[in-house]
Coordinates of C-alpha atoms in Angstrom, one line a residue:
Chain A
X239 CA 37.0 -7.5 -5.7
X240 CA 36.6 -10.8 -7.1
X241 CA 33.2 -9.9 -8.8
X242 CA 34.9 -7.7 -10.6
X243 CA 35.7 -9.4 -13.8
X244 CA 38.3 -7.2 -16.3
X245 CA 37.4 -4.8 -18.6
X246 CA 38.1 -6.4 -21.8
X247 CA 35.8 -9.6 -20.9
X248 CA 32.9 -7.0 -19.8
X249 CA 33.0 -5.2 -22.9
X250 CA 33.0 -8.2 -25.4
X251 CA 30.0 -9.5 -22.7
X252 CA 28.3 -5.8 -23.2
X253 CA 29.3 -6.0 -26.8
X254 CA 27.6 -8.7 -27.6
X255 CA 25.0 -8.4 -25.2
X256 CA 23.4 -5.3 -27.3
X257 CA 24.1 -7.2 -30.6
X258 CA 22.0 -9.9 -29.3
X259 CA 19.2 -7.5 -28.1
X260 CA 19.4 -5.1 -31.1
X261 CA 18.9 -8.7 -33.3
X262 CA 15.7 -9.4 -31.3
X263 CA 14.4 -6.0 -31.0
X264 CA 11.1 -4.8 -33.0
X265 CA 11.7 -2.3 -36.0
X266 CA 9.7 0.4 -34.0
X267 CA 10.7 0.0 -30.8
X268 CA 9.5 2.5 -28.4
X269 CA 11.8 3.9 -26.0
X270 CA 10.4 5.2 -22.7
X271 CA 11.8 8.9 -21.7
X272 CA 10.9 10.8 -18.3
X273 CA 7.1 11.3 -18.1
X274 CA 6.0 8.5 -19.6
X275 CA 3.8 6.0 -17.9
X276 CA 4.6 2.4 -17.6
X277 CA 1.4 -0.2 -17.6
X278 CA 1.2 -3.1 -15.2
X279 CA 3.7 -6.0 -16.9
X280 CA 4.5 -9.4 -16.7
X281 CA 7.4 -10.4 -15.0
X282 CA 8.2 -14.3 -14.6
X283 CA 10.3 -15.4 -12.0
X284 CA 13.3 -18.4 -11.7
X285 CA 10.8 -20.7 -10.3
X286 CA 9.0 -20.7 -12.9
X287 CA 6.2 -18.7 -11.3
X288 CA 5.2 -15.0 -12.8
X289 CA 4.3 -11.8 -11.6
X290 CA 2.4 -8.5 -12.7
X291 CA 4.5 -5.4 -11.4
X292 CA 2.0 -3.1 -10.6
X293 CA 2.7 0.5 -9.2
X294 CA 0.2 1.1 -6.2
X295 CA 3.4 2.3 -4.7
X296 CA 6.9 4.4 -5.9
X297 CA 8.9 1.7 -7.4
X298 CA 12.5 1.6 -8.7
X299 CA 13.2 -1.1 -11.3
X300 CA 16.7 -2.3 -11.4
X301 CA 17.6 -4.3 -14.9
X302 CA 20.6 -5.9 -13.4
X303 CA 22.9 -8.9 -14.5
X304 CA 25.6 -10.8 -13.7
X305 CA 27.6 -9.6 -15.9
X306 CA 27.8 -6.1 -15.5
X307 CA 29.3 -4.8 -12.1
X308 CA 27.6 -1.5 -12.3
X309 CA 24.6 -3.2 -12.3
X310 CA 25.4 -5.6 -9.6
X311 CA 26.7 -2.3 -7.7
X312 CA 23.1 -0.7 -7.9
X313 CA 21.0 -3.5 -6.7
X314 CA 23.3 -3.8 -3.5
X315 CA 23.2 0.0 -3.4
X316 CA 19.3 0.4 -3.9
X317 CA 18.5 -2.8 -1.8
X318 CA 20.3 -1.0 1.2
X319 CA 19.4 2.4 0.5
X320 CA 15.8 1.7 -0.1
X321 CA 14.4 0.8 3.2
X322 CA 15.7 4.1 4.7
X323 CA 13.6 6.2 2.4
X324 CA 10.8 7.9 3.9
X325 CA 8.1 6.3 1.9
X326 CA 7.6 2.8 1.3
X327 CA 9.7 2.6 -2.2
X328 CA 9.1 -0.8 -4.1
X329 CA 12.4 -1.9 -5.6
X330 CA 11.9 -4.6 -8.6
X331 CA 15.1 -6.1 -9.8
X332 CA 14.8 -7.5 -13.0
X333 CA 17.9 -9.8 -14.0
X334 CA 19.0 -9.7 -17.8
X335 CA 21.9 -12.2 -18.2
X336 CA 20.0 -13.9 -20.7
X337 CA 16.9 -14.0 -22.4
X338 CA 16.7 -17.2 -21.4
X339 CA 17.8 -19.0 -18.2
X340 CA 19.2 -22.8 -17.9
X341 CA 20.3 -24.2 -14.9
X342 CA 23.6 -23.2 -14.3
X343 CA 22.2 -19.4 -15.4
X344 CA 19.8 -19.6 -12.7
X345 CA 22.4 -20.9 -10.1
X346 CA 24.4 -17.7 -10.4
X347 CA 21.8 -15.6 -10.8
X348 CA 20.3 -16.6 -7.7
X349 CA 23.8 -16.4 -6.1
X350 CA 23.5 -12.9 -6.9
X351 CA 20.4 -12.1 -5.8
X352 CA 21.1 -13.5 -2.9
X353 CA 24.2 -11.9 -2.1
X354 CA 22.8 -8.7 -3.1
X355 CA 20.2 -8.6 -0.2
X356 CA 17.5 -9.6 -1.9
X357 CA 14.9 -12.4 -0.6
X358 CA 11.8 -12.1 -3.2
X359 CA 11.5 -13.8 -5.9
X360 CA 14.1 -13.6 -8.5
X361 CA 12.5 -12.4 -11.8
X362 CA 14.2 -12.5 -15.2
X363 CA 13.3 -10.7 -18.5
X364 CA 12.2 -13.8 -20.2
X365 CA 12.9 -13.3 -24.5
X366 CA 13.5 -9.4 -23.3
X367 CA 9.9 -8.7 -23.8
X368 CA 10.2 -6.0 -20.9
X369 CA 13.6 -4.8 -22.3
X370 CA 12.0 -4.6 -25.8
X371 CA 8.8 -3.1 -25.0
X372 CA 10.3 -0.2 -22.9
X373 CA 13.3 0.4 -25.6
X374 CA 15.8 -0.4 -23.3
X375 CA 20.0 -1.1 -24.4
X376 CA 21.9 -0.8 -21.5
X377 CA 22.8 -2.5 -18.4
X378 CA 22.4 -1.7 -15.5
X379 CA 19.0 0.6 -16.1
X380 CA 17.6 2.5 -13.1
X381 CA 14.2 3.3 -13.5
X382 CA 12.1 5.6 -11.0
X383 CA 8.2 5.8 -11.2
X384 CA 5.5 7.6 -9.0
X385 CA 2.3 6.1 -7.7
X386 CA 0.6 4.7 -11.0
X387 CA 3.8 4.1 -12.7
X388 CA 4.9 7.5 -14.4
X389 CA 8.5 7.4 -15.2
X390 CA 10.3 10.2 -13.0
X391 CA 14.0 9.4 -13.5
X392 CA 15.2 6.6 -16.1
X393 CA 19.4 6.4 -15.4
X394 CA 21.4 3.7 -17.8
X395 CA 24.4 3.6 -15.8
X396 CA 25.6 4.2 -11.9
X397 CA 28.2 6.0 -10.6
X398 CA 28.7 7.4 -6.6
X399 CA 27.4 10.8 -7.9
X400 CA 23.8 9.7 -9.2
X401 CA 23.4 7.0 -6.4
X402 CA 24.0 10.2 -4.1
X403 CA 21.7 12.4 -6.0
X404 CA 19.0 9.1 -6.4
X405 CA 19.1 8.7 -2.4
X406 CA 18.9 12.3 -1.4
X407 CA 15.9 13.0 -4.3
X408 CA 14.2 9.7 -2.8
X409 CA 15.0 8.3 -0.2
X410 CA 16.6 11.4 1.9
X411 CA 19.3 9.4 2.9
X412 CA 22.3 11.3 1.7
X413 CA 26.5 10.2 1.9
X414 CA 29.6 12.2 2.5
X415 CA 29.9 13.0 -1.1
X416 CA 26.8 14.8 -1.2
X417 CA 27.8 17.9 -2.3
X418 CA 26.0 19.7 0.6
X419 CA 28.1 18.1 3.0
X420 CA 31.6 18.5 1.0
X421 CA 31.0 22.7 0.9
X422 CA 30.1 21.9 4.7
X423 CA 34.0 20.6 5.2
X424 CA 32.7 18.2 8.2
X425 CA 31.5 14.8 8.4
X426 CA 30.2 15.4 12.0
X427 CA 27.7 13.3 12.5
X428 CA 25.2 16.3 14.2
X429 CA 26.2 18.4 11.0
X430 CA 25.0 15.1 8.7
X431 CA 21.8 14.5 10.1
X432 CA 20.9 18.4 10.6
X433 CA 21.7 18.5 6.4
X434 CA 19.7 15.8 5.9
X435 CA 16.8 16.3 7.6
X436 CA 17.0 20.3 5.7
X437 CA 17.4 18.3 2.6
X438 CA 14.4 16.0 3.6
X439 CA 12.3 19.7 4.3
X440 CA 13.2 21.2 0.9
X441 CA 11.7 18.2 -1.3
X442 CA 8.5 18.2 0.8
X443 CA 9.4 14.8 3.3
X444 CA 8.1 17.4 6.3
X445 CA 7.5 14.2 8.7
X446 CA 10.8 12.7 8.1
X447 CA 12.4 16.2 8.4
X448 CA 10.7 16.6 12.0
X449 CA 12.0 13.4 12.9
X450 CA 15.9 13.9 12.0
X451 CA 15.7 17.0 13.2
X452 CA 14.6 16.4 16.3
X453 CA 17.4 13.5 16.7
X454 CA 19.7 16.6 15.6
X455 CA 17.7 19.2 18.7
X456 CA 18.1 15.9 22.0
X457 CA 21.6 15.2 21.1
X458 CA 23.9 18.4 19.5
X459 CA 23.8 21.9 21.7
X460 CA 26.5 22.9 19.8
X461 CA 25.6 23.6 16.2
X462 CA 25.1 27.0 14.8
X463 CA 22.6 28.6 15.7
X464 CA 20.5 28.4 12.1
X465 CA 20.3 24.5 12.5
X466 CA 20.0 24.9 16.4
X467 CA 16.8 27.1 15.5
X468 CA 15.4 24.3 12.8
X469 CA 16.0 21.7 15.2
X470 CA 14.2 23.2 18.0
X471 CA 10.7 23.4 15.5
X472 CA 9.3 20.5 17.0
X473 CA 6.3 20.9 14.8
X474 CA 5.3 17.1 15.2
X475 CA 5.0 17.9 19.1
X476 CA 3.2 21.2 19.2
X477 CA 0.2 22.9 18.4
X478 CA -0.7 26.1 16.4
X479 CA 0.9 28.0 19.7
X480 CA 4.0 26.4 20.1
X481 CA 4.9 26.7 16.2
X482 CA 4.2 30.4 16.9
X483 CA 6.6 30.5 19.4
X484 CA 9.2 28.5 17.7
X485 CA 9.1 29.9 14.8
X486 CA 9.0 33.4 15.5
X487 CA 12.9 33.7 16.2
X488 CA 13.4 32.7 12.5
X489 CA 10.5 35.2 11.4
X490 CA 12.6 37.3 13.0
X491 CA 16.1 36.9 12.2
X492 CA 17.5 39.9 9.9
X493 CA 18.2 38.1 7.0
X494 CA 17.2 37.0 3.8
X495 CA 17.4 33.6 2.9
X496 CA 14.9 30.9 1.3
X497 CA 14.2 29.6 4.6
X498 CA 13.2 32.7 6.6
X499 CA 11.6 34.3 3.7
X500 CA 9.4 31.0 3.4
X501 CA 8.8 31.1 7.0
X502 CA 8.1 34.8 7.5
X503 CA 5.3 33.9 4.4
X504 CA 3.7 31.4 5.9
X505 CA 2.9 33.4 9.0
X506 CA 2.0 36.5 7.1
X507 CA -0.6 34.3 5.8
X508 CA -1.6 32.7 9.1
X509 CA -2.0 37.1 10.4
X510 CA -4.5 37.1 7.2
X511 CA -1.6 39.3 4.8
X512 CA -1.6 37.4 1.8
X513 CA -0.1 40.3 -0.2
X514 CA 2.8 40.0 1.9
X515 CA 2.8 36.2 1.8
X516 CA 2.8 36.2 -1.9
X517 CA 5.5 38.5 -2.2
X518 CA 7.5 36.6 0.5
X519 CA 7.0 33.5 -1.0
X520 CA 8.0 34.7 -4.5
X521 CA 11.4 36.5 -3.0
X522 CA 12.2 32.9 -1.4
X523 CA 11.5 31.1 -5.1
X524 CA 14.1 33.8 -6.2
X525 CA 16.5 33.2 -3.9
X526 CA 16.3 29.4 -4.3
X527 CA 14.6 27.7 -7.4
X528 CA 14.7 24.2 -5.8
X529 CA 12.8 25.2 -2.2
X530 CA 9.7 23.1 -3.1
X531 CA 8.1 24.3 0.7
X532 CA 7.9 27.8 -1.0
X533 CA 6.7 27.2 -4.4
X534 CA 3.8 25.3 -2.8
X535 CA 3.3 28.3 -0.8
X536 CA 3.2 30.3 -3.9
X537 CA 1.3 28.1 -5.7
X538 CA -1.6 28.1 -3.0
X539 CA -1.7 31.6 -2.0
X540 CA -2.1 32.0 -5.7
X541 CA -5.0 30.5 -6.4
X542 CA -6.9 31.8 -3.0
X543 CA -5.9 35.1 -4.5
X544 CA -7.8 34.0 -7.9
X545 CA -4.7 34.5 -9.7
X546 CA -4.3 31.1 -12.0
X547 CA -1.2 32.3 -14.2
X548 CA 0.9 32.8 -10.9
X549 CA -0.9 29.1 -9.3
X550 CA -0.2 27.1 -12.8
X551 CA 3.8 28.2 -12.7
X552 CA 4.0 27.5 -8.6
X553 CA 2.5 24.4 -9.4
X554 CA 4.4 23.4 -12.2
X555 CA 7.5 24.2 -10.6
X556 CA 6.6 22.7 -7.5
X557 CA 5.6 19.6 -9.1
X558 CA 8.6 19.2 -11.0
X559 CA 10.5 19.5 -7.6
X560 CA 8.1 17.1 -5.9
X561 CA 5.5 14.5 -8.2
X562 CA 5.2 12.3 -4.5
X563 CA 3.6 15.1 -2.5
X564 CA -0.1 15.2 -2.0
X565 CA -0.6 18.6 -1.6
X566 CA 1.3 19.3 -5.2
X567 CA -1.5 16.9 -7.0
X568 CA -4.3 18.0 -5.0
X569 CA -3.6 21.5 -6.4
X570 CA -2.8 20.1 -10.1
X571 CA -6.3 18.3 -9.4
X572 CA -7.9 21.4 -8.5
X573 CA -6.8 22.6 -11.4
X574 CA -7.5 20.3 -14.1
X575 CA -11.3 20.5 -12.4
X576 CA -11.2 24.8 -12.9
X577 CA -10.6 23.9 -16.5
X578 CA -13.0 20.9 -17.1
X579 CA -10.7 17.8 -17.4
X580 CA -12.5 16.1 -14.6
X581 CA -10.8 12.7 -14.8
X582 CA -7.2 14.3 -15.1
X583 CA -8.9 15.9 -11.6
X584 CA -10.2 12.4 -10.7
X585 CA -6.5 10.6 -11.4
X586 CA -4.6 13.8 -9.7
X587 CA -7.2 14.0 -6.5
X588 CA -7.0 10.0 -6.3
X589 CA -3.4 9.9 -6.0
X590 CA -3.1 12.9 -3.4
X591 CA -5.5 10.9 -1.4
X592 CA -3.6 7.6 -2.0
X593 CA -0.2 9.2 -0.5
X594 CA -2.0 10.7 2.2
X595 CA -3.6 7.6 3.4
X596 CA -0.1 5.8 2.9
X597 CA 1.6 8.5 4.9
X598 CA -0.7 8.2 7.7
X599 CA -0.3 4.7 8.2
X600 CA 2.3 3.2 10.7
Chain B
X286 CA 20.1 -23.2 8.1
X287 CA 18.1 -24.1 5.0
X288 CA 14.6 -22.4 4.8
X289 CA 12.5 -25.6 5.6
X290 CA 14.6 -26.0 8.9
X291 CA 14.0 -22.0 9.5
X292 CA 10.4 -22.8 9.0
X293 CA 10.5 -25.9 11.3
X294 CA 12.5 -24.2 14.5
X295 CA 9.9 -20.7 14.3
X296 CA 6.8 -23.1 14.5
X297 CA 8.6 -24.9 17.8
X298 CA 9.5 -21.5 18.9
X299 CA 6.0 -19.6 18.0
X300 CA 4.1 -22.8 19.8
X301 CA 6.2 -22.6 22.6
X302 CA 5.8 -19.0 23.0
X303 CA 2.2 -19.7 22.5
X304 CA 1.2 -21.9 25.3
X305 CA 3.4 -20.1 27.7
X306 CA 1.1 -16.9 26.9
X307 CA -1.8 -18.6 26.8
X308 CA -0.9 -20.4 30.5
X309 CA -0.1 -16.7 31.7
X310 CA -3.3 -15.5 30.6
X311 CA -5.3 -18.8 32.0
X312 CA -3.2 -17.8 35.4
X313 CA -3.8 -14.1 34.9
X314 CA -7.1 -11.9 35.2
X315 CA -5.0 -8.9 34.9
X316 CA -6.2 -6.5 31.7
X317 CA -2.5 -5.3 30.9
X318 CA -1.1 -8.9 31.1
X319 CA -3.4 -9.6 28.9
X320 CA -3.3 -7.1 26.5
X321 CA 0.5 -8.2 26.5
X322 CA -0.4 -11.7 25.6
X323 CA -2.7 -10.7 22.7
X324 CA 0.0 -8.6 21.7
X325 CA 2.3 -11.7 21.3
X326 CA 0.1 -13.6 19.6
X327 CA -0.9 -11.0 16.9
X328 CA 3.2 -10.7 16.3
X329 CA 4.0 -14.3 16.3
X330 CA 1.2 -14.8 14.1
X331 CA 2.8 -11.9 11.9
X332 CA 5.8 -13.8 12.0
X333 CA 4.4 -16.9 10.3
X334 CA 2.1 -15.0 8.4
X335 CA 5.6 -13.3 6.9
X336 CA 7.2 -17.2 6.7
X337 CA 4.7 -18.1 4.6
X338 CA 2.8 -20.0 7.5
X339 CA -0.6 -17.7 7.1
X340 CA -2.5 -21.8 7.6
X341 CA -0.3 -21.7 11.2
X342 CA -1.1 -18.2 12.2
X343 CA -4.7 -19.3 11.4
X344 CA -4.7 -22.1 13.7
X345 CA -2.8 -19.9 16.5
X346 CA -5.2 -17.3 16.5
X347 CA -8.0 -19.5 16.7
X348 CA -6.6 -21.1 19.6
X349 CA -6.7 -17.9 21.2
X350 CA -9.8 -16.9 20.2
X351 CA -11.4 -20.5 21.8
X352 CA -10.4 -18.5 25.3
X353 CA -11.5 -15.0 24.2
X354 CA -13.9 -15.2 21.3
X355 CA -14.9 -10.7 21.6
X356 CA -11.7 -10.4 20.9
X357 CA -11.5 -7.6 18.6
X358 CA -7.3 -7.0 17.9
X359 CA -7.0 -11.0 17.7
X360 CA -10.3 -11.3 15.2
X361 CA -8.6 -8.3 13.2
X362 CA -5.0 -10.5 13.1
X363 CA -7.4 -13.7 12.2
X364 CA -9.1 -11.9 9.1
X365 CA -5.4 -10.6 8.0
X366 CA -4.1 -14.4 8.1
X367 CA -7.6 -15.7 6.4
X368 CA -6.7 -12.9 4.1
X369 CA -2.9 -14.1 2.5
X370 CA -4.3 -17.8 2.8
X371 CA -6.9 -16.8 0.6
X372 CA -9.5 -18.0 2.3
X373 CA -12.1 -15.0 1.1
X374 CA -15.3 -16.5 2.7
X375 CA -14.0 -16.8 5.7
X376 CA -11.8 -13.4 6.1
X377 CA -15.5 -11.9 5.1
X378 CA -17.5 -13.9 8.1
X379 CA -14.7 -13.1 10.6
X380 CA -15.3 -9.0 9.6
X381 CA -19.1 -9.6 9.8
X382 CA -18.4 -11.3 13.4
X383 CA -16.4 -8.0 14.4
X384 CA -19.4 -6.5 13.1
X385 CA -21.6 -7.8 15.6
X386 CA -19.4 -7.4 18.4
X387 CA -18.9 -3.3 17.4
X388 CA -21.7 -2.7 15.7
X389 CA -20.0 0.8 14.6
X390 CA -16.3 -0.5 13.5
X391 CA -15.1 1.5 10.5
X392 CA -12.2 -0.2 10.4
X393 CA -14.1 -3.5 9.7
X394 CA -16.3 -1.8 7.5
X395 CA -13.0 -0.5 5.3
X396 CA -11.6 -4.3 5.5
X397 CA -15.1 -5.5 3.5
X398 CA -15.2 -2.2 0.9
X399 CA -11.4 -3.4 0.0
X400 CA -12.2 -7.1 -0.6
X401 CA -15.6 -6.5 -2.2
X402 CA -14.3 -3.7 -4.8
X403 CA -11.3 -6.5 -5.5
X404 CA -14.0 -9.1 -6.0
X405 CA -15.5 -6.3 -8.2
X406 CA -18.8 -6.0 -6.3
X407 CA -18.9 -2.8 -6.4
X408 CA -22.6 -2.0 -4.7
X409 CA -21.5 -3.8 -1.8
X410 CA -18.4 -2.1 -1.9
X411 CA -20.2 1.1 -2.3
X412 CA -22.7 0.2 0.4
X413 CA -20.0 -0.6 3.4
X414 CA -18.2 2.6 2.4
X415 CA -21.5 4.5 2.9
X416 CA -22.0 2.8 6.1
X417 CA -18.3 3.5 7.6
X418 CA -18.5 6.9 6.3
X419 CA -21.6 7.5 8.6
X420 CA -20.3 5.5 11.4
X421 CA -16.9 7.6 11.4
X422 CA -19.4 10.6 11.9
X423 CA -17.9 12.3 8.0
X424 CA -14.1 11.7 9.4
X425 CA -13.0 8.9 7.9
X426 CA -10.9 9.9 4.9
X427 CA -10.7 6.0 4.1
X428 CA -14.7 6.0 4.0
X429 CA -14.8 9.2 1.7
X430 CA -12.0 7.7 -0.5
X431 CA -13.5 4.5 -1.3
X432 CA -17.1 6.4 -2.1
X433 CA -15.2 8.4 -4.4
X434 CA -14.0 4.9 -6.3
X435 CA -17.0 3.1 -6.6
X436 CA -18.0 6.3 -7.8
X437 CA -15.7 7.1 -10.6
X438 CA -16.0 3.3 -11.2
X439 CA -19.4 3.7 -12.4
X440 CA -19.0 6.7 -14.6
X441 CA -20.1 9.4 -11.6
X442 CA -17.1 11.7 -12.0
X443 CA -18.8 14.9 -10.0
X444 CA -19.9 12.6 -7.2
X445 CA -16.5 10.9 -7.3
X446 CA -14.4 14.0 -7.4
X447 CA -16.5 15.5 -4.8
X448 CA -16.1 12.2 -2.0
X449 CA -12.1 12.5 -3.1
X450 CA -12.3 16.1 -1.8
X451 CA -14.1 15.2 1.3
X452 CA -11.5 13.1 1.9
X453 CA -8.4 15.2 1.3
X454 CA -10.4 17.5 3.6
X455 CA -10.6 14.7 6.1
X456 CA -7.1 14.4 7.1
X457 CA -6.3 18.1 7.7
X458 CA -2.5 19.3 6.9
X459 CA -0.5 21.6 9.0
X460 CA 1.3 24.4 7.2
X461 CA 4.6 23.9 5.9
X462 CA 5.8 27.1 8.0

């Protein structure tokens, strides 16, 4: 590919690309980790206009140059990948070529851009205050934040395997390297969408999960029965009577895994058995540590049951599976209010709102 | 083609489309046909609104608006375009006119709470958000949500967390199984 330059000129580019930062870096620089929450910053763009990046929405920040093809790689990657995702994700790229940009700089760069997909403004890290203030080295630097700008995922590098694990944590959009698909030994096309819209189910996307699956129930008759069952839950379509009558063949299928247990929970609670439905949701967390549908479960059966040290874990679990879903910060607000940190409650309740509203409009 | 020539061909093309509709809808007392028209106008004003054109979609709308001033969907489109042009006063007296056309909108009610608690006035943000919250009859999470951030604005955390319930509450869930 002609934008890839060779190795030996990237790494004397790289080379002296983090002398050049190190040089202009503070003494104390701070360097962001997962958790941490980024504030509202200053961005300025080529045409000489600026910007606050604020994060009223889930935003992925792409430090990108020229330069680097791994970087160049990600933005054409995320740019694609992004609009698929089943919540309106904000991507920022921020180029890095230089800290700062003359004429013919600004000619490639916006070459680049351009060629990448991307139409917005192109914004630049002008004297690398951003790269500086959030301790940042490398290039390319993929940064994930929730609503209100905590850091979720902070990547410096990008490779097939953590675009793949990036899309399907994010945007639900998963490739035939997926792992999921490669023990599946088939790149059917019925197969692909009926693992992605379980994939979509597990992290909590439920409305996105309907609507692949029911893509999956009008057009393949012929996949196994599990993912024939899943498709035909056309929860979106149906009232409380026709999930009963869905469901019920997976309630009552004689065997054990994440999904029926989780399924046979959730309808023990609907009879009014929340014994049973705690104990059903806790064999499904067993089974599978990453099912996010039944650690929620677990987590609110919990504390209806008045039993906090069982809700806190759920909910830390399921949180750690899930930051975007409403119902995992209404319950963390809930819970900050029980102990008395009303604003934590305030923040946590504001956000769950915030992602409902978002969700509910076209 | 360069963006100023992109620019140049969508206002011939949006004009165009423009007085064809609005000569359909002269010609036409039919409610669906019209509703079709109205449609096209609130996209094509989308479209220049998206361009960069919000001053065109302005003038579109209005031209519209000169044959059907009640209407509500084109009025809504008109406050959206007054609203990227940045033309504050005037996004405000187009909600007030939906306002007394339906005297009960929430939705133009929500419009004013947004720009007023951006313009930090936040009583008169607080004070449309009361009044859609009654209009909505309690179901307007929207209503509930914006009580709860005028509240927490002014240091009333209990009220505040208790309006963010209310509207959590609002929009019900269905189970995840």
């Amino acid at each position: 590919m002609s934008r890839w330059p060779s190795a030996i000129f990237m790494s004397v580019l790289l080379s002296a690309f983090a002398v050049g930062l190190a040089a202009n870096a503070p003494a104390a620089t701070r360097i962001y980790e997962r958790g941490d929450r980024l504030a509202a910053q200053l961005v300025h763009a080529t045409s000489g206009d600026s910007s606050v990046i604020s994060f009223e929405r889930p935003s992925i920040i792409v430090l990108w140059a020229t330069w680097s093809p791994a970087s160049l790689t990600a933005l054409d990657e995320l740019l694609d990948g992004a609009p698929k995702g089943g919540i309106r994700w904000q991507v920022i790229p921020i180029n890095v070529d230089a800290p700062a940009l003359n004429a013919a700089d600004t000619a490639r760069v916006h070459a680049a851009a351009r060629s990448s997909g991307w139409n917005g403004p192109v914004w630049y890290d002008l004297g690398y205050e951003l790269m500086k203030e959030w301790g940042v080295l490398a290039v390319p630097t993929v940064t994930v934040t929730a609503l209100g700008g905590t850091i979720d995922e902070i990547e410096h590098d990008w490779s097939p395997v953590l675009r793949d694990r990036l899309f399907a944590l994010y945007f639900g959009a998963l490739t035939d390297s997926f792992p999921g698909f490669v023990s599946e030994k088939s790149t059917d096309q019925c197969r692909k969408r009926a693992m992605s819209a379980r994939w979509l189910w597990r992290i909590g996307k439920r409305s996105e999960a309907v609507t692949t699956m029911q893509i999956v129930a009008d057009s393949c008759a012929d996949l196994p029965s599990d993912i024939a069952r899943l498709a035909n839950w056309k929860w979106s379509a149906g009232g409380s009577m026709r999930r009963e009558s869905a469901i019920r063949p997976l309630v009552e299928r004689d065997d054990a895994s994440a999904w029926t247990l989780a399924a046979r929970s959730g309808w023990r609670h609907r009879q009014g058995d929340r014994d049973g439905a705690i104990a059903l949701a806790t064999q499904s967390t067993k089974l599978d540590s990453a099912f996010y549908p039944a650690w929620i479960q677990l987590a609110e059966y919990s504390e209806a049951a008045s039993d906090l040290t069982t809700t806190l874990r759920a909910y830390t679990r399921a949180a750690q599976l899930n930051r975007f879903d409403g119902r995992a910060l209404a319950l963390g607000a809930r819970l900050a209010h029980s102990s008395g940190d009303l604003a934590e409650a305030n923040r946590l309740l504001r956000l769950a709102v915030e992602a409902r509203l978002k969700d509910a409009k076209p | 083609m360069n963006k100023p020539d992109r620019h140049a061909s969508l206002c011939v093309t949006v004009r165009a489309v423009a007085i064809v509709i609005l000569l359909g809808l002269a010609a036409s007392s039919n409610a669906d046909a019209q509703m079709r028209a109205d449609s096209a106008i609130v996209m094509s004003a989308k479209s220049l609104i998206s361009e960069g054109l919000s001053d065109s979609a302005i003038r579109l709308i209005t031209v519209a608006l000169d044959a059907d001033s009640s209407n509500i969907m084109l009025l809504f489109s008109l406050a959206d375009a007054q609203s990227v042009a940045g033309k504050k006063q005037a996004r405000r007296s187009t909600l007030e006119r939906i306002l007394r056309i339906h005297k009960r909108s929430v939705p133009a009610r929500i419009e004013l709470v947004e720009d007023f608690f951006s313009a930090k006035q936040f009583d008169s943000a607080a004070y449309f958000a009361n009044e859609a919250a009654i209009n909505s009859g309690g179901s307007s999470a929207e209503a509930y949500y914006w009580l709860a951030r005028t509240h927490e604005r002014a240091g009333r955390a209990d009220s505040a967390y208790s309006y963010y319930l209310r509207a959590w509450s609002a929009r019900p869930f269905e189970e995840l199984f």
